[in-house]
Tab-separated table of C-alpha atoms (C1' of nucleotides) in Angstrom:
chain	number	residue	atom	x	y	z
A	1417	MET	CA	-54.119	-17.066	64.008
A	1418	THR	CA	-53.144	-17.242	60.353
A	1419	ASP	CA	-56.637	-16.742	59.004
A	1420	PRO	CA	-56.368	-13.656	56.762
A	1421	ALA	CA	-59.751	-12.323	57.873
A	1422	ALA	CA	-58.698	-12.552	61.518
A	1423	LEU	CA	-55.380	-10.873	60.767
A	1424	SER	CA	-57.079	-7.953	59.021
A	1425	ARG	CA	-59.563	-7.634	61.896
A	1426	VAL	CA	-56.740	-7.331	64.408
A	1427	LEU	CA	-54.929	-4.828	62.195
A	1428	LEU	CA	-58.035	-2.649	61.817
A	1429	GLY	CA	-58.518	-2.679	65.576
A	1430	TRP	CA	-54.975	-1.416	65.983
A	1431	TYR	CA	-55.563	1.203	63.275
A	1432	ASP	CA	-58.699	2.468	65.015
A	1433	ARG	CA	-56.571	3.242	68.061
A	1434	HIS	CA	-53.261	4.300	66.473
A	1435	ALA	CA	-53.946	5.769	63.026
A	1436	ARG	CA	-51.626	8.672	62.348
A	1437	ALA	CA	-53.289	12.046	61.812
A	1438	LEU	CA	-52.323	13.137	58.298
A	1439	PRO	CA	-53.501	16.234	56.395
A	1440	TRP	CA	-54.996	14.163	53.548
A	1441	ARG	CA	-56.509	11.448	55.735
A	1442	VAL	CA	-60.081	11.006	56.984
A	1443	PRO	CA	-59.648	9.404	60.418
A	1444	PRO	CA	-61.180	5.953	61.063
A	1445	GLY	CA	-64.730	6.270	62.352
A	1446	ASP	CA	-65.340	9.510	60.460
A	1447	ASP	CA	-68.216	9.038	58.004
A	1448	ARG	CA	-66.989	11.585	55.466
A	1449	ARG	CA	-65.579	10.314	52.178
A	1450	PRO	CA	-62.073	11.517	51.293
A	1451	ASP	CA	-61.693	14.022	48.449
A	1452	PRO	CA	-60.257	11.981	45.531
A	1453	TYR	CA	-58.263	15.029	44.393
A	1454	ARG	CA	-56.493	15.270	47.732
A	1455	ILE	CA	-55.890	11.516	47.898
A	1456	TRP	CA	-54.429	11.517	44.382
A	1457	LEU	CA	-52.248	14.565	45.078
A	1458	SER	CA	-50.934	13.148	48.340
A	1459	GLU	CA	-50.214	9.725	46.844
A	1460	VAL	CA	-48.233	11.216	43.964
A	1461	MET	CA	-46.261	13.408	46.356
A	1462	LEU	CA	-45.616	10.402	48.616
A	1463	GLN	CA	-44.063	8.308	45.843
A	1464	GLN	CA	-40.571	7.555	47.209
A	1465	THR	CA	-40.914	10.572	49.497
A	1466	THR	CA	-41.329	10.829	53.267
A	1467	VAL	CA	-44.462	12.130	54.966
A	1468	ALA	CA	-42.401	14.861	56.654
A	1469	ALA	CA	-41.115	16.148	53.315
A	1470	VAL	CA	-44.586	16.105	51.718
A	1471	LYS	CA	-46.619	17.965	54.347
A	1472	ASP	CA	-45.668	21.559	53.476
A	1473	TYR	CA	-45.937	20.902	49.725
A	1474	PHE	CA	-49.366	19.332	50.144
A	1475	HIS	CA	-50.587	22.368	52.055
A	1476	LYS	CA	-49.095	24.737	49.490
A	1477	PHE	CA	-50.684	22.919	46.547
A	1478	THR	CA	-54.151	22.471	48.069
A	1479	THR	CA	-54.252	26.100	49.173
A	1480	ARG	CA	-53.222	27.447	45.801
A	1481	TRP	CA	-55.067	24.858	43.687
A	1482	PRO	CA	-58.039	23.551	45.752
A	1483	THR	CA	-59.526	21.424	42.959
A	1484	VAL	CA	-58.297	19.326	40.062
A	1485	GLY	CA	-59.836	21.902	37.719
A	1486	ALA	CA	-57.862	24.708	39.305
A	1487	LEU	CA	-54.647	22.709	38.957
A	1488	ALA	CA	-55.446	21.864	35.342
A	1489	ALA	CA	-55.736	25.583	34.574
A	1490	ALA	CA	-52.388	26.463	36.173
A	1491	ASP	CA	-49.328	27.555	34.210
A	1492	ASP	CA	-46.713	24.809	33.829
A	1493	ALA	CA	-43.931	27.049	35.165
A	1494	ASP	CA	-45.920	27.837	38.320
A	1495	VAL	CA	-46.501	24.161	39.094
A	1496	MET	CA	-42.869	23.238	38.447
A	1497	ALA	CA	-41.718	26.118	40.693
A	1498	ALA	CA	-44.110	25.000	43.435
A	1499	TRP	CA	-42.746	21.437	43.186
A	1500	ALA	CA	-39.110	22.609	43.314
A	1501	GLY	CA	-37.179	20.883	46.093
A	1502	LEU	CA	-39.463	17.849	46.317
A	1503	GLY	CA	-37.598	15.863	43.664
A	1504	TYR	CA	-38.549	13.364	40.948
A	1505	TYR	CA	-39.811	16.171	38.732
A	1506	ALA	CA	-41.476	13.842	36.219
A	1507	ARG	CA	-44.123	13.551	38.918
A	1508	ALA	CA	-44.940	17.260	38.576
A	1509	ARG	CA	-45.061	17.075	34.789
A	1510	ASN	CA	-47.350	14.030	34.944
A	1511	LEU	CA	-49.413	15.667	37.695
A	1512	LEU	CA	-50.363	18.461	35.318
A	1513	LYS	CA	-51.016	16.072	32.429
A	1514	CYS	CA	-53.242	13.969	34.672
A	1515	ALA	CA	-55.155	16.977	36.017
A	1516	ARG	CA	-55.862	18.113	32.467
A	1517	VAL	CA	-57.003	14.681	31.295
A	1518	VAL	CA	-59.333	14.333	34.284
A	1519	THR	CA	-60.688	17.842	33.731
A	1520	ASP	CA	-61.027	17.682	29.952
A	1521	ASP	CA	-61.916	14.020	29.343
A	1522	HIS	CA	-63.541	12.844	32.597
A	1523	ASP	CA	-65.696	15.846	33.498
A	1524	GLY	CA	-63.399	16.714	36.382
A	1525	ARG	CA	-63.949	13.434	38.238
A	1526	PHE	CA	-61.358	10.719	38.836
A	1527	PRO	CA	-62.158	7.204	37.591
A	1528	GLU	CA	-63.222	4.985	40.502
A	1529	ASP	CA	-61.740	1.725	39.272
A	1530	VAL	CA	-58.115	0.623	39.072
A	1531	ALA	CA	-58.083	0.226	35.290
A	1532	GLY	CA	-59.351	3.741	34.697
A	1533	LEU	CA	-56.935	5.223	37.200
A	1534	ARG	CA	-54.024	3.175	35.898
A	1535	ALA	CA	-54.468	4.721	32.438
A	1536	LEU	CA	-53.733	8.231	33.758
A	1537	PRO	CA	-50.252	9.822	33.590
A	1538	GLY	CA	-48.109	9.249	36.680
A	1539	ILE	CA	-50.465	6.627	38.143
A	1540	GLY	CA	-48.977	3.128	38.307
A	1541	PRO	CA	-49.838	-0.117	40.088
A	1542	TYR	CA	-49.393	1.279	43.585
A	1543	THR	CA	-51.104	4.645	43.166
A	1544	SER	CA	-54.093	3.281	41.227
A	1545	ALA	CA	-54.770	0.712	43.968
A	1546	ALA	CA	-54.271	3.326	46.703
A	1547	ILE	CA	-56.738	5.795	45.191
A	1548	ALA	CA	-59.312	3.079	44.455
A	1549	ALA	CA	-59.077	1.685	47.981
A	1550	ILE	CA	-58.754	4.898	50.000
A	1551	ALA	CA	-60.899	7.323	48.012
A	1552	PHE	CA	-63.516	4.892	46.654
A	1553	ASP	CA	-63.395	2.031	49.174
A	1554	ARG	CA	-62.628	-0.582	46.520
A	1555	ALA	CA	-61.159	-3.892	47.713
A	1556	GLU	CA	-57.844	-3.358	45.943
A	1557	THR	CA	-54.476	-4.441	47.247
A	1558	VAL	CA	-51.908	-1.733	47.885
A	1559	VAL	CA	-48.263	-2.804	47.732
A	1560	ASP	CA	-45.664	-0.195	48.622
A	1561	GLY	CA	-42.331	-0.547	50.412
A	1562	ASN	CA	-44.075	-0.757	53.778
A	1563	VAL	CA	-46.386	-3.562	52.695
A	1564	GLU	CA	-43.492	-5.485	51.129
A	1565	ARG	CA	-41.615	-5.319	54.415
A	1566	VAL	CA	-44.600	-6.213	56.614
A	1567	VAL	CA	-45.598	-9.196	54.470
A	1568	ALA	CA	-42.037	-10.450	54.014
A	1569	ARG	CA	-41.721	-10.550	57.794
A	1570	LEU	CA	-45.182	-11.949	58.494
A	1571	HIS	CA	-44.371	-14.935	56.253
A	1572	ASP	CA	-40.583	-14.924	56.768
A	1573	ILE	CA	-39.864	-14.675	53.054
A	1574	HIS	CA	-36.151	-14.520	52.228
A	1575	THR	CA	-36.354	-14.180	48.457
A	1576	PRO	CA	-34.620	-10.886	47.574
A	1577	LEU	CA	-36.515	-7.978	46.038
A	1578	PRO	CA	-37.455	-7.247	43.362
A	1579	ALA	CA	-37.757	-10.961	42.508
A	1580	ALA	CA	-39.966	-11.476	45.577
A	1581	LYS	CA	-42.505	-8.892	44.455
A	1582	PRO	CA	-45.103	-11.284	42.938
A	1583	GLU	CA	-44.996	-13.555	45.974
A	1584	LEU	CA	-45.326	-10.629	48.383
A	1585	THR	CA	-48.163	-9.147	46.338
A	1586	ALA	CA	-50.043	-12.451	46.458
A	1587	HIS	CA	-49.763	-12.598	50.234
A	1588	ALA	CA	-50.854	-8.958	50.530
A	1589	ALA	CA	-53.872	-9.658	48.311
A	1590	ASP	CA	-54.792	-12.574	50.532
A	1591	LEU	CA	-54.968	-10.195	53.493
A	1592	THR	CA	-57.141	-7.568	51.789
A	1593	PRO	CA	-60.664	-7.556	53.278
A	1594	ASN	CA	-63.910	-6.665	51.561
A	1595	GLU	CA	-64.891	-4.480	54.517
A	1596	ARG	CA	-62.913	-1.244	55.021
A	1597	PRO	CA	-60.289	-2.023	52.365
A	1598	GLY	CA	-59.158	1.613	52.389
A	1599	ASP	CA	-58.507	1.597	56.119
A	1600	HIS	CA	-56.804	-1.794	55.785
A	1601	ALA	CA	-54.444	-0.390	53.136
A	1602	GLN	CA	-53.595	2.618	55.270
A	1603	ALA	CA	-53.199	0.425	58.340
A	1604	MET	CA	-50.669	-1.783	56.539
A	1605	MET	CA	-48.640	1.303	55.623
A	1606	ASP	CA	-48.940	2.856	59.086
A	1607	LEU	CA	-47.780	-0.425	60.610
A	1608	GLY	CA	-44.742	-0.479	58.365
A	1609	ALA	CA	-43.980	3.183	59.037
A	1610	THR	CA	-44.325	3.133	62.817
A	1611	ILE	CA	-43.905	-0.448	64.131
A	1612	CYS	CA	-42.547	-2.757	61.444
A	1613	THR	CA	-39.741	-0.331	60.560
A	1614	PRO	CA	-36.705	-1.172	58.401
A	1615	ARG	CA	-34.324	-1.069	61.379
A	1616	ASN	CA	-35.128	-1.934	64.982
A	1617	PRO	CA	-38.732	-3.034	64.422
A	1618	ALA	CA	-40.865	-2.657	67.558
A	1619	CYS	CA	-42.049	-6.265	67.527
A	1620	GLY	CA	-42.971	-6.155	71.223
A	1621	ILE	CA	-45.887	-3.776	70.599
A	1622	CYS	CA	-46.879	-5.062	67.152
A	1623	PRO	CA	-50.509	-6.177	66.764
A	1624	TRP	CA	-49.171	-9.084	64.663
A	1625	ARG	CA	-46.421	-10.134	67.084
A	1626	GLU	CA	-48.053	-13.536	67.630
A	1627	PRO	CA	-48.620	-14.653	64.022
A	1628	CYS	CA	-45.405	-13.082	62.667
A	1629	MET	CA	-43.088	-15.863	61.457
A	1630	ALA	CA	-39.994	-13.688	61.168
A	1631	ARG	CA	-40.369	-12.575	64.771
A	1632	ALA	CA	-40.699	-16.201	65.856
A	1633	ARG	CA	-37.513	-17.089	63.969
A	1634	GLY	CA	-35.620	-13.922	64.889
A	1635	THR	CA	-35.173	-12.799	61.285
A	1636	ALA	CA	-37.418	-9.714	61.206
A	1637	ALA	CA	-34.606	-7.151	61.126
A	1638	LEU	CA	-32.996	-8.954	58.153
A	1639	LEU	CA	-36.100	-8.695	55.950
A	1640	PRO	CA	-36.920	-7.931	53.283
A	1641	ARG	CA	-33.731	-8.961	51.516
A	1642	LYS	CA	-32.720	-6.821	48.549
A	1643	THR	CA	-30.332	-7.376	45.692
A	1644	PRO	CA	-27.223	-5.219	46.231
A	1645	LYS	CA	-27.147	-1.885	44.442
A	1646	LYS	CA	-24.457	-0.622	42.145
A	1647	PRO	CA	-21.970	2.008	43.367
A	1648	LYS	CA	-22.552	5.612	42.310
A	1649	PRO	CA	-19.994	7.130	39.941
A	1650	VAL	CA	-18.794	10.728	40.357
A	1651	ARG	CA	-19.696	13.165	37.577
A	1652	HIS	CA	-18.237	16.627	37.013
A	1653	GLY	CA	-19.476	19.793	35.340
A	1654	HIS	CA	-19.359	23.590	35.164
A	1655	LEU	CA	-22.255	25.897	36.036
A	1656	TYR	CA	-22.541	29.583	35.139
A	1657	VAL	CA	-24.293	32.070	37.413
A	1658	GLY	CA	-24.627	35.326	35.453
A	1659	ARG	CA	-26.118	38.580	36.734
A	1660	VAL	CA	-27.598	41.429	34.733
A	1661	PRO	CA	-28.406	44.941	36.074
A	1662	GLU	CA	-30.482	45.697	38.052
A	1663	ASP	CA	-31.735	42.439	39.468
A	1664	GLY	CA	-31.541	40.071	36.510
A	1665	TRP	CA	-30.239	36.508	36.252
A	1666	LEU	CA	-29.160	34.333	33.355
A	1667	LEU	CA	-31.345	31.243	33.583
A	1668	GLU	CA	-32.454	28.310	31.509
A	1669	THR	CA	-35.576	26.208	31.490
A	1670	ARG	CA	-34.271	22.672	31.144
A	1671	PRO	CA	-35.620	20.354	28.436
A	1672	ALA	CA	-38.813	18.532	29.437
A	1673	GLN	CA	-37.140	15.129	29.293
A	1674	GLY	CA	-34.464	13.721	31.571
A	1675	LEU	CA	-32.835	14.868	34.776
A	1676	LEU	CA	-34.511	17.948	36.321
A	1677	GLY	CA	-36.667	18.063	33.192
A	1678	GLY	CA	-38.783	21.205	32.884
A	1679	MET	CA	-37.088	22.862	35.853
A	1680	LEU	CA	-35.459	26.274	36.094
A	1681	GLY	CA	-31.677	26.344	36.506
A	1682	PHE	CA	-28.373	27.961	35.659
A	1683	PRO	CA	-26.827	27.023	32.309
A	1684	GLY	CA	-23.724	24.861	32.186
A	1685	THR	CA	-21.865	21.968	30.630
A	1686	ASP	CA	-22.999	18.363	30.509
A	1687	TRP	CA	-22.203	16.308	33.617
A	1688	THR	CA	-19.643	13.640	32.753
A	1689	GLU	CA	-17.367	11.213	34.572
A	1690	SER	CA	-14.264	12.737	33.024
A	1691	PRO	CA	-14.095	16.461	33.915
A	1692	ALA	CA	-15.281	18.646	31.039
A	1693	GLN	CA	-13.685	21.817	29.691
A	1694	PRO	CA	-15.250	25.020	31.003
A	1695	THR	CA	-17.639	26.240	28.304
A	1696	PRO	CA	-19.585	29.442	29.116
A	1697	PRO	CA	-23.114	29.684	27.684
A	1698	LEU	CA	-22.296	33.163	26.335
A	1699	PRO	CA	-19.290	35.533	26.341
A	1700	GLY	CA	-18.413	37.379	29.557
A	1701	ALA	CA	-15.777	37.998	32.233
A	1702	TRP	CA	-16.465	34.669	33.976
A	1703	GLN	CA	-14.617	34.131	37.239
A	1704	GLN	CA	-14.299	30.762	38.954
A	1705	LEU	CA	-15.486	30.640	42.572
A	1706	PRO	CA	-13.415	28.875	45.210
A	1707	GLY	CA	-14.923	25.596	46.353
A	1708	GLU	CA	-17.542	23.571	44.517
A	1709	VAL	CA	-21.126	22.401	44.752
A	1710	ARG	CA	-21.514	18.780	45.775
A	1711	HIS	CA	-24.793	17.009	45.304
A	1712	THR	CA	-25.905	13.376	45.207
A	1713	PHE	CA	-28.617	12.184	42.865
A	1714	THR	CA	-30.189	8.737	42.856
A	1715	HIS	CA	-27.519	7.169	40.676
A	1716	PHE	CA	-24.456	9.456	40.741
A	1717	HIS	CA	-22.495	11.983	42.802
A	1718	LEU	CA	-22.069	15.411	41.209
A	1719	ARG	CA	-19.296	17.997	41.671
A	1720	LEU	CA	-19.915	21.362	40.039
A	1721	THR	CA	-17.433	24.160	39.468
A	1722	ILE	CA	-19.267	27.495	39.745
A	1723	TRP	CA	-18.458	30.522	37.572
A	1724	VAL	CA	-19.877	34.028	38.046
A	1725	ALA	CA	-19.998	37.142	35.856
A	1726	ASP	CA	-21.663	40.524	35.566
A	1727	LEU	CA	-23.251	40.602	32.125
A	1728	ASP	CA	-24.239	43.511	29.892
A	1729	ALA	CA	-28.016	43.469	29.637
A	1730	ALA	CA	-28.428	44.118	25.933
A	1731	ALA	CA	-25.588	41.829	24.862
A	1732	ALA	CA	-26.751	39.028	27.157
A	1733	ASP	CA	-30.327	39.307	25.948
A	1734	THR	CA	-29.237	39.061	22.343
A	1735	ALA	CA	-26.844	36.185	22.972
A	1736	ALA	CA	-29.391	34.241	25.029
A	1737	GLU	CA	-31.825	34.235	22.115
A	1738	GLY	CA	-29.488	31.926	20.267
A	1739	THR	CA	-29.907	29.049	22.727
A	1740	ALA	CA	-33.145	27.183	23.412
A	1741	GLY	CA	-34.417	27.707	26.949
A	1742	LEU	CA	-31.822	30.365	27.793
A	1743	HIS	CA	-33.186	33.733	28.927
A	1744	ILE	CA	-32.695	36.715	31.208
A	1745	ALA	CA	-35.101	36.694	34.131
A	1746	PRO	CA	-35.876	40.065	35.733
A	1747	LYS	CA	-35.672	38.492	39.175
A	1748	LEU	CA	-35.169	35.095	40.784
A	1749	SER	CA	-36.851	33.282	43.629
A	1750	PRO	CA	-34.378	30.657	44.888
A	1751	ALA	CA	-37.330	28.587	46.122
A	1752	ALA	CA	-38.261	27.953	42.477
A	1753	LEU	CA	-34.952	26.147	41.888
A	1754	PRO	CA	-34.298	22.426	42.279
A	1755	THR	CA	-31.982	21.793	45.215
A	1756	VAL	CA	-28.758	21.324	43.262
A	1757	MET	CA	-29.326	24.701	41.575
A	1758	ARG	CA	-30.206	26.336	44.878
A	1759	LYS	CA	-26.860	25.132	46.233
A	1760	ALA	CA	-25.151	26.954	43.367
A	1761	TYR	CA	-27.214	30.037	44.114
A	1762	ASP	CA	-26.213	29.871	47.784
A	1763	LEU	CA	-22.550	29.720	46.799
A	1764	ALA	CA	-22.735	32.518	44.204
A	1765	ALA	CA	-25.200	35.022	45.678
A	1766	PRO	CA	-22.846	36.291	48.442
A	1767	VAL	CA	-20.443	37.488	45.738
A	1768	TRP	CA	-22.778	40.304	44.767
A	1769	SER	CA	-24.001	41.188	48.235
A	1770	GLN	CA	-20.324	41.516	49.152
A	1771	ARG	CA	-19.655	43.795	46.166
A	1772	SER	CA	-22.602	46.050	47.036
A	1773	ARG	CA	-21.167	46.599	50.508
A	1774	ASP	CA	-17.727	47.340	49.071
A	1775	PRO	CA	-18.044	48.882	45.576
A	1776	LEU	CA	-14.263	49.116	45.148
A	1777	ALA	CA	-13.855	45.357	45.362
A	1778	ASP	CA	-13.491	43.645	42.031
B	309	DC	C1'	-35.977	-7.372	34.196
B	310	DA	C1'	-32.790	-3.170	34.538
B	311	DT	C1'	-32.217	1.755	34.441
B	312	DT	C1'	-33.475	6.457	35.146
B	313	DC	C1'	-35.206	9.751	38.082
B	314	DG	C1'	-34.313	13.895	43.823
B	315	DT	C1'	-34.070	14.926	48.225
B	316	DG	C1'	-33.502	15.138	53.295
B	317	DG	C1'	-33.095	12.716	57.528
B	318	DG	C1'	-31.351	9.165	60.394
B	319	DA	C1'	-28.038	5.511	61.885
C	125	DT	C1'	-18.568	10.526	55.903
C	126	DT	C1'	-21.203	7.214	53.973
C	127	DC	C1'	-24.970	4.505	53.392
C	128	DC	C1'	-29.838	3.495	53.499
C	129	DC	C1'	-34.230	4.539	52.491
C	130	DA	C1'	-39.266	6.856	51.791
C	131	DA	C1'	-47.153	5.637	50.331
C	132	DG	C1'	-42.992	4.225	42.579
C	133	DA	C1'	-43.573	5.324	37.534
C	134	DA	C1'	-41.887	5.332	32.971
C	135	DT	C1'	-39.152	3.295	29.607
DNA sequence: CATTCGTGGGA
DNA sequence: TTCCCAAGAAT
């Protein structure tokens, strides 16, 4: 059974019985069409992100912004704050750009073809095919990490990624049916997520256990091969958590480009491999906290020294005006911070709650 | 083609 | 502790 049509038929049969229930999914057999806005939003959130991590954010976004038009009208800072903690913040910036293009230039409706979708901010080869297939039932081929793994095993392909990508894509395209292409795409990803997993694949209950070449040769768990990744260097920096009476905080909105771009955070030094000199963002009685904040990004480990100070409101306000993005916020919701900044908050905040219990402490 | 860009959970 | 990785896109 290596006929692609037969393979897809078997896969769809499995999907009809085992499709995962997901907040953005219309179950197989349900005649309703998915809402393209919800499919787009979920696919962007799911880029390099687990279903478990996405669920609460998806609910929060669709409740607060039920339509693409509502999202397009949102304030940038509100969307960035709502995305805080999910990571890859360029996605949130592009999400807003895309919502505004769709609203302003496409009459509030998403393009239904891959080319039109692909032209939108934050929508690449994977996401354009996913939206076209799932939301509009186009016979497009979706290739994500799951599909790469499933196809590499089905055909026992040992070429390492990313060099193997074209070959894997060709095989995936061969499997794509003209009937129910959206369900086929989701079935491929469900199979990879629940059966054909990276480690300990459950080959014994796989609907493709018979045709799978890697299972026959005992190589499934070794695939797909990947070129080794470079080690992560350690970077160091200083971060300054300043408080202003009564409930104010010294914060910065980071530049729109680069790491944590557009996100709220505490000011500090650059993060470099050789430890930098402490350099406060403005004058004050800065005190170094014991310990440090450790955080790992995609391509480096970070160790931050945290400094705290009580600042004079008027002086801080004046001084902050001299630096782009720096400002005094009347209050702070830690949930609006990216995780590395929330770690700094968690380390620094007890300093003041301790002082309020014991005013004589200094 | 290589690099940049987050985070949390699991082995 | 450390490593891997998860429905990738932009440059």
